[in-house]
CSV table of C-alpha atoms in Angstrom, one decimal:
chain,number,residue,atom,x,y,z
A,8,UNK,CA,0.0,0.0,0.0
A,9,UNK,CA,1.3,3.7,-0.7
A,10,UNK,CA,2.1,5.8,2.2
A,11,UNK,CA,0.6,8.8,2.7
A,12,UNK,CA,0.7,11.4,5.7
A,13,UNK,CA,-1.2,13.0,7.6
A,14,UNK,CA,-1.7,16.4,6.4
A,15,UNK,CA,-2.5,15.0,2.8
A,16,UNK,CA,0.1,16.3,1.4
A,17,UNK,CA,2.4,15.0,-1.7
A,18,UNK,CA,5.7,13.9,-0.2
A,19,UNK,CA,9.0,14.2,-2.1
A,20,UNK,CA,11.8,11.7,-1.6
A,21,UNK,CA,14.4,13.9,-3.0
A,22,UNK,CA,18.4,14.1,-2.7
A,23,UNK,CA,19.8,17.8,-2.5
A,24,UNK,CA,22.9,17.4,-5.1
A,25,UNK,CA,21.0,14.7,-7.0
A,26,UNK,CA,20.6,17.0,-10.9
A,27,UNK,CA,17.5,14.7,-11.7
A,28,UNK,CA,15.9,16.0,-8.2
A,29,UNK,CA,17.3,19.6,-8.5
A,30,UNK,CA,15.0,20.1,-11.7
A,31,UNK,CA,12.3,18.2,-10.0
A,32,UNK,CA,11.8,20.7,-7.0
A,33,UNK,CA,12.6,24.0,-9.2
A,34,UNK,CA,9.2,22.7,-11.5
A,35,UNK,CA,7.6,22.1,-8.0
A,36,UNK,CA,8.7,25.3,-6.2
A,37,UNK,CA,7.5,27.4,-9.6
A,38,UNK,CA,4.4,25.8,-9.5
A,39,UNK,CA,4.1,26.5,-5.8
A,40,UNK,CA,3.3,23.1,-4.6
A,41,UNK,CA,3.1,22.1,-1.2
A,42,UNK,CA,4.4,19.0,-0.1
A,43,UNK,CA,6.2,17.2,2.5
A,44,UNK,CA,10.2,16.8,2.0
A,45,UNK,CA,12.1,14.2,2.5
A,46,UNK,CA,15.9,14.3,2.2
A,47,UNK,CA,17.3,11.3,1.8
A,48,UNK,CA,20.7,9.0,2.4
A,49,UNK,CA,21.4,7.5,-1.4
A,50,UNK,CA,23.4,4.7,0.3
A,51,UNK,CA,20.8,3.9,2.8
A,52,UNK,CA,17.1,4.3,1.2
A,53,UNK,CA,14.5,4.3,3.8
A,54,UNK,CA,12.4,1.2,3.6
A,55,UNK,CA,9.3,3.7,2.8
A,56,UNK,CA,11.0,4.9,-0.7
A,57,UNK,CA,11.7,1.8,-2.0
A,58,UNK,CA,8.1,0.4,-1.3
A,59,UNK,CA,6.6,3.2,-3.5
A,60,UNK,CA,9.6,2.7,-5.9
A,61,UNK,CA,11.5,-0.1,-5.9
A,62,UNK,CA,13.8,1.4,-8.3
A,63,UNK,CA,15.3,3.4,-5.9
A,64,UNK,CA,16.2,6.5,-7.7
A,65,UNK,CA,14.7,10.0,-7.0
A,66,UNK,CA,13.1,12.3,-7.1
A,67,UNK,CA,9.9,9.6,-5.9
A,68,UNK,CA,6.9,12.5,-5.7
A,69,UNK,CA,3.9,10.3,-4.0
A,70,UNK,CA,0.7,11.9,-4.2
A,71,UNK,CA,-2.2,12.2,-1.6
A,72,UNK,CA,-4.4,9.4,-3.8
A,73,UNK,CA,-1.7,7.6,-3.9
A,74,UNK,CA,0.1,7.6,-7.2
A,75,UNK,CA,3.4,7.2,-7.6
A,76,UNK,CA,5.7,9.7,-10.4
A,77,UNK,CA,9.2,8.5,-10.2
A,78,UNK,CA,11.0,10.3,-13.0
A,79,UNK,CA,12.2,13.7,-12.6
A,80,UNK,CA,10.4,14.9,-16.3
A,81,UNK,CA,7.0,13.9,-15.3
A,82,UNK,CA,7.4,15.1,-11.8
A,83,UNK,CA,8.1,18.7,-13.7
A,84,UNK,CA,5.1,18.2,-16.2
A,85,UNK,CA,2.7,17.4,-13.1
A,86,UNK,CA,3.7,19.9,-11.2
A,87,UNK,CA,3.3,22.7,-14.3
A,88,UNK,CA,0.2,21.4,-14.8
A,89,UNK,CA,-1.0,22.3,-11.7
A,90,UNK,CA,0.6,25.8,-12.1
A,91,UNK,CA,2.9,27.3,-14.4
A,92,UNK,CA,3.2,31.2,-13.9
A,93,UNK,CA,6.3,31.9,-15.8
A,94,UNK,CA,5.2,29.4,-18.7
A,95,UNK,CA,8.0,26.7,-18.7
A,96,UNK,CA,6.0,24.4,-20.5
A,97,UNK,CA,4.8,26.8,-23.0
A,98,UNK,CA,6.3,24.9,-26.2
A,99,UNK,CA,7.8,22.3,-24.0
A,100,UNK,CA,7.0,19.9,-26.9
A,101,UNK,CA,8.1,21.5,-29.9
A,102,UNK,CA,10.9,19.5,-31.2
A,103,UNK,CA,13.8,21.7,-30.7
A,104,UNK,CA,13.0,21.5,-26.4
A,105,UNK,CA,12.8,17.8,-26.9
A,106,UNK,CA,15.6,17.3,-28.9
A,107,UNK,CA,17.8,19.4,-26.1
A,108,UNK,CA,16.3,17.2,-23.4
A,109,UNK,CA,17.1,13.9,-25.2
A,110,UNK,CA,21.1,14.8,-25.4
A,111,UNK,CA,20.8,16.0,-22.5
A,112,UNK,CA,19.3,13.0,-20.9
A,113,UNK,CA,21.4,10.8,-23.0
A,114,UNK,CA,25.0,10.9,-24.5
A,115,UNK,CA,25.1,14.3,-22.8
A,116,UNK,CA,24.8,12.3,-19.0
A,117,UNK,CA,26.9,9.4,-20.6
A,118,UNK,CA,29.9,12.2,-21.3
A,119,UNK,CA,29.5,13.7,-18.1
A,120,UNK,CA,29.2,10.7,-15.7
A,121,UNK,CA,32.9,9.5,-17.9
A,122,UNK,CA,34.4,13.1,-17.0
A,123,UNK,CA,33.2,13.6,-13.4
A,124,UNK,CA,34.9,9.4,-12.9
A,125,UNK,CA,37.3,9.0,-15.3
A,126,UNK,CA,38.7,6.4,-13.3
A,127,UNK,CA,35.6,4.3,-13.8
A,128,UNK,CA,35.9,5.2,-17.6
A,129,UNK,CA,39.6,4.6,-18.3
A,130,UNK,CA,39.5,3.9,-22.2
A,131,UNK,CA,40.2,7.4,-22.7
A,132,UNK,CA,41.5,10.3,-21.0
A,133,UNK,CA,39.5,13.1,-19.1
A,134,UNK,CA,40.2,15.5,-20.9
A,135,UNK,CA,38.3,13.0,-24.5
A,136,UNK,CA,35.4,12.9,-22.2
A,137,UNK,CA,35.3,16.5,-21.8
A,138,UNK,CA,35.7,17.4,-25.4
A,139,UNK,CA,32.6,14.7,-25.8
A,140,UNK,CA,30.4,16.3,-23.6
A,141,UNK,CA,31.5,19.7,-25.4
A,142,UNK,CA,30.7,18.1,-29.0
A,143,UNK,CA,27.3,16.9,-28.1
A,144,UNK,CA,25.8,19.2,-25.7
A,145,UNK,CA,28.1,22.2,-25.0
A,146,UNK,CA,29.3,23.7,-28.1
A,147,UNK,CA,25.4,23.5,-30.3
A,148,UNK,CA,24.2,25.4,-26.6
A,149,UNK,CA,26.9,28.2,-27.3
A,150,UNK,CA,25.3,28.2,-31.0
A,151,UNK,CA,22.0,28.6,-30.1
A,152,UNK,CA,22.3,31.1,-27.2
A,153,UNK,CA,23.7,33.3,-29.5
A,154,UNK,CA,21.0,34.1,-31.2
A,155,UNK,CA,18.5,33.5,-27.8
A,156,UNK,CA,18.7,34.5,-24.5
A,157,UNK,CA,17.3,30.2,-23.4
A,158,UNK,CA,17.5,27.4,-25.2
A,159,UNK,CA,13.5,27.8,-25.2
A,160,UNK,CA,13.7,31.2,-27.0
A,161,UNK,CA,13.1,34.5,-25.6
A,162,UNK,CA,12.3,33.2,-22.3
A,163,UNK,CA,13.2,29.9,-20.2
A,164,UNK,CA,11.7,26.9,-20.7
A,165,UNK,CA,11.6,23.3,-19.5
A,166,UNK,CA,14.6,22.3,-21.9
A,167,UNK,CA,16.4,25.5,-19.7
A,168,UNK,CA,15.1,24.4,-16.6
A,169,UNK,CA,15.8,20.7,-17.3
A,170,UNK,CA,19.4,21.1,-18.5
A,171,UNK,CA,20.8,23.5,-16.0
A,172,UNK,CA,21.5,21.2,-13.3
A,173,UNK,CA,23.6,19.1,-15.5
A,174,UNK,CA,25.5,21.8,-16.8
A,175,UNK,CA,26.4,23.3,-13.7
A,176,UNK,CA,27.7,19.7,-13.3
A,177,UNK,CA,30.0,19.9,-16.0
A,178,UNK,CA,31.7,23.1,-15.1
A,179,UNK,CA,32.0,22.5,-11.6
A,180,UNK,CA,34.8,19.2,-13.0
A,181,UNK,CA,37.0,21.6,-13.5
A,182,UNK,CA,35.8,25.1,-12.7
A,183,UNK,CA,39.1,26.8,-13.8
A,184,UNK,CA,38.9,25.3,-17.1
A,185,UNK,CA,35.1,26.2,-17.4
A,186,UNK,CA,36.1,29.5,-16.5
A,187,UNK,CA,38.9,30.2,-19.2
A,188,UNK,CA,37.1,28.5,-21.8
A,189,UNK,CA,35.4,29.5,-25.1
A,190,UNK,CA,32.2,28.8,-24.1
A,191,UNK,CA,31.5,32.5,-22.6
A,192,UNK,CA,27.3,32.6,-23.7
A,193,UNK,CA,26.8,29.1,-21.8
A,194,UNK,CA,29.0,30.5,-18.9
A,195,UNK,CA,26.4,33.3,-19.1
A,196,UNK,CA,23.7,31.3,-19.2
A,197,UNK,CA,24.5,28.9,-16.4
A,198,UNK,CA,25.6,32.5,-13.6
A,199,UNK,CA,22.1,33.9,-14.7
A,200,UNK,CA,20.4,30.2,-13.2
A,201,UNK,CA,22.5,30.0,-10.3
A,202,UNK,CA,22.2,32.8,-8.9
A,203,UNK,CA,18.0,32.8,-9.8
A,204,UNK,CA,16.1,32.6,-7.0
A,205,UNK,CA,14.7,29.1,-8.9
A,206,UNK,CA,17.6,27.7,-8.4
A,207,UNK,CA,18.9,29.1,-4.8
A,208,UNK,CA,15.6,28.5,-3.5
A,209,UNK,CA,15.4,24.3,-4.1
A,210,UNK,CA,19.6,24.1,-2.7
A,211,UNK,CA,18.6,24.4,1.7
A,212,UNK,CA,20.5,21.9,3.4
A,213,UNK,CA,18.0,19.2,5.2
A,214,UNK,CA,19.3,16.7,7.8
A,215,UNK,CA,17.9,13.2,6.2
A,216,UNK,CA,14.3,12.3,7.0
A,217,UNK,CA,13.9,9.9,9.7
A,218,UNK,CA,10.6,8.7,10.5
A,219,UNK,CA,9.8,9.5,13.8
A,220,UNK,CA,10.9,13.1,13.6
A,221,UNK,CA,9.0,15.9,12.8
A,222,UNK,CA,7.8,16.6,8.7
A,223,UNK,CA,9.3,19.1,7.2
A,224,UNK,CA,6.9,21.0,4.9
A,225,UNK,CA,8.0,22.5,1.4
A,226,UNK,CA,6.8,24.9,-0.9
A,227,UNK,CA,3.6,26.8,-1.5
A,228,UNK,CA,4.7,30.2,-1.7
């Protein structure tokens, strides 16, 4: 049986560095859902995850009726659907949002999990995974923001919004380089989201949820 709590709230099994969950609770704070939060220990899932996805990733978002959205991209479309003031989803399915989620998502993470543990990747240096993620993701972002202020257009988007964690990512490797390197738009890009309040206000530090301690309650505003 799905758990639920008792203020009927959604509750959120989220991770704070986790990029998947990062893009999950900026969709949720936008929308100004209120939910119950639960940090939790990625090396020691509480029993009560796992029963509502044995999959054991997050974000896990399960809602008062008790259904269960385990993947950060619907968690973002259910909670725009409920409200979205700035209009993220607005063109969220055109094809050139979809195609920058799907790199993204893809041989984007693939480059960037290699570069972050190249010691886990060793068939080529760090510095080959780097120029990967560049290739695929990087260098066609630099393109288009120079003609657009988002990868959406005019204004952010969900392909913005969905990307940025993994970005930030990226240039944290090897900040220095980041820093020094060609790719001053996407630099420009990426300062603009973290220091957003859409991105600042999803990063407080919670102690990890234990059950028989008090809820802590997230969002709404």
């Amino acid at each position: 049986m799905t758990e639920t709590n008792i203020m009927g709230l959604p509750i959120l099994y989220s991770f704070r560095r986790c990029p998947y969950a990062i893009r999950a609770r900026m969709a949720l704070r936008k929308s100004g859902a209120r939910l119950e939060l639960r940090e939790v220990v990625l090396r020691s899932k509480p029993s009560e995850m796992l029963a509502a996805s044995p999959k054991g990733t997050v974000p896990v978002l399960v809602l008062p009726d008790g259904r269960v959205i385990d993947e950060s991209l619907d968690v973002m479309r259910w909670a725009l659907a409920q409200n979205d003031p700035d209009g993220w989803m607005a063109h969220a399915d055109h094809s050139a949002q979809q195609q920058w989620i799907a790199i993204n998502d893809g041989p984007f993470k693939k480059a960037l999990d290699a570069y972050k543990y190249p010691e886990r990747h060793p068939q080529v240096s760090q510095s080959e995974h780097r120029a990967a993620g560049v290739d695929v993701l990087i260098a066609p972002m630099e393109e288009c923001l120079s003609m657009q202020a988002f990868l959406a257009g005019a204004t952010p988007g969900l392909a913005d919004v969905t990307l940025m964690p993994f970005i930030r990512q990226f240039a944290a490797v090897d900040a220095e380089w980041f820093a020094a390197s060609e790719w001053r738009r996407v630099r420009a890009w990426l300062d603009r989201w973290l220091a957003h309040p859409d991105f600042t206000g999803v990063m407080e530090k919670f102690a990890p949820w234990k059950a028989d301690e008090p809820p802590v309650v997230w969002g709404g505003s």
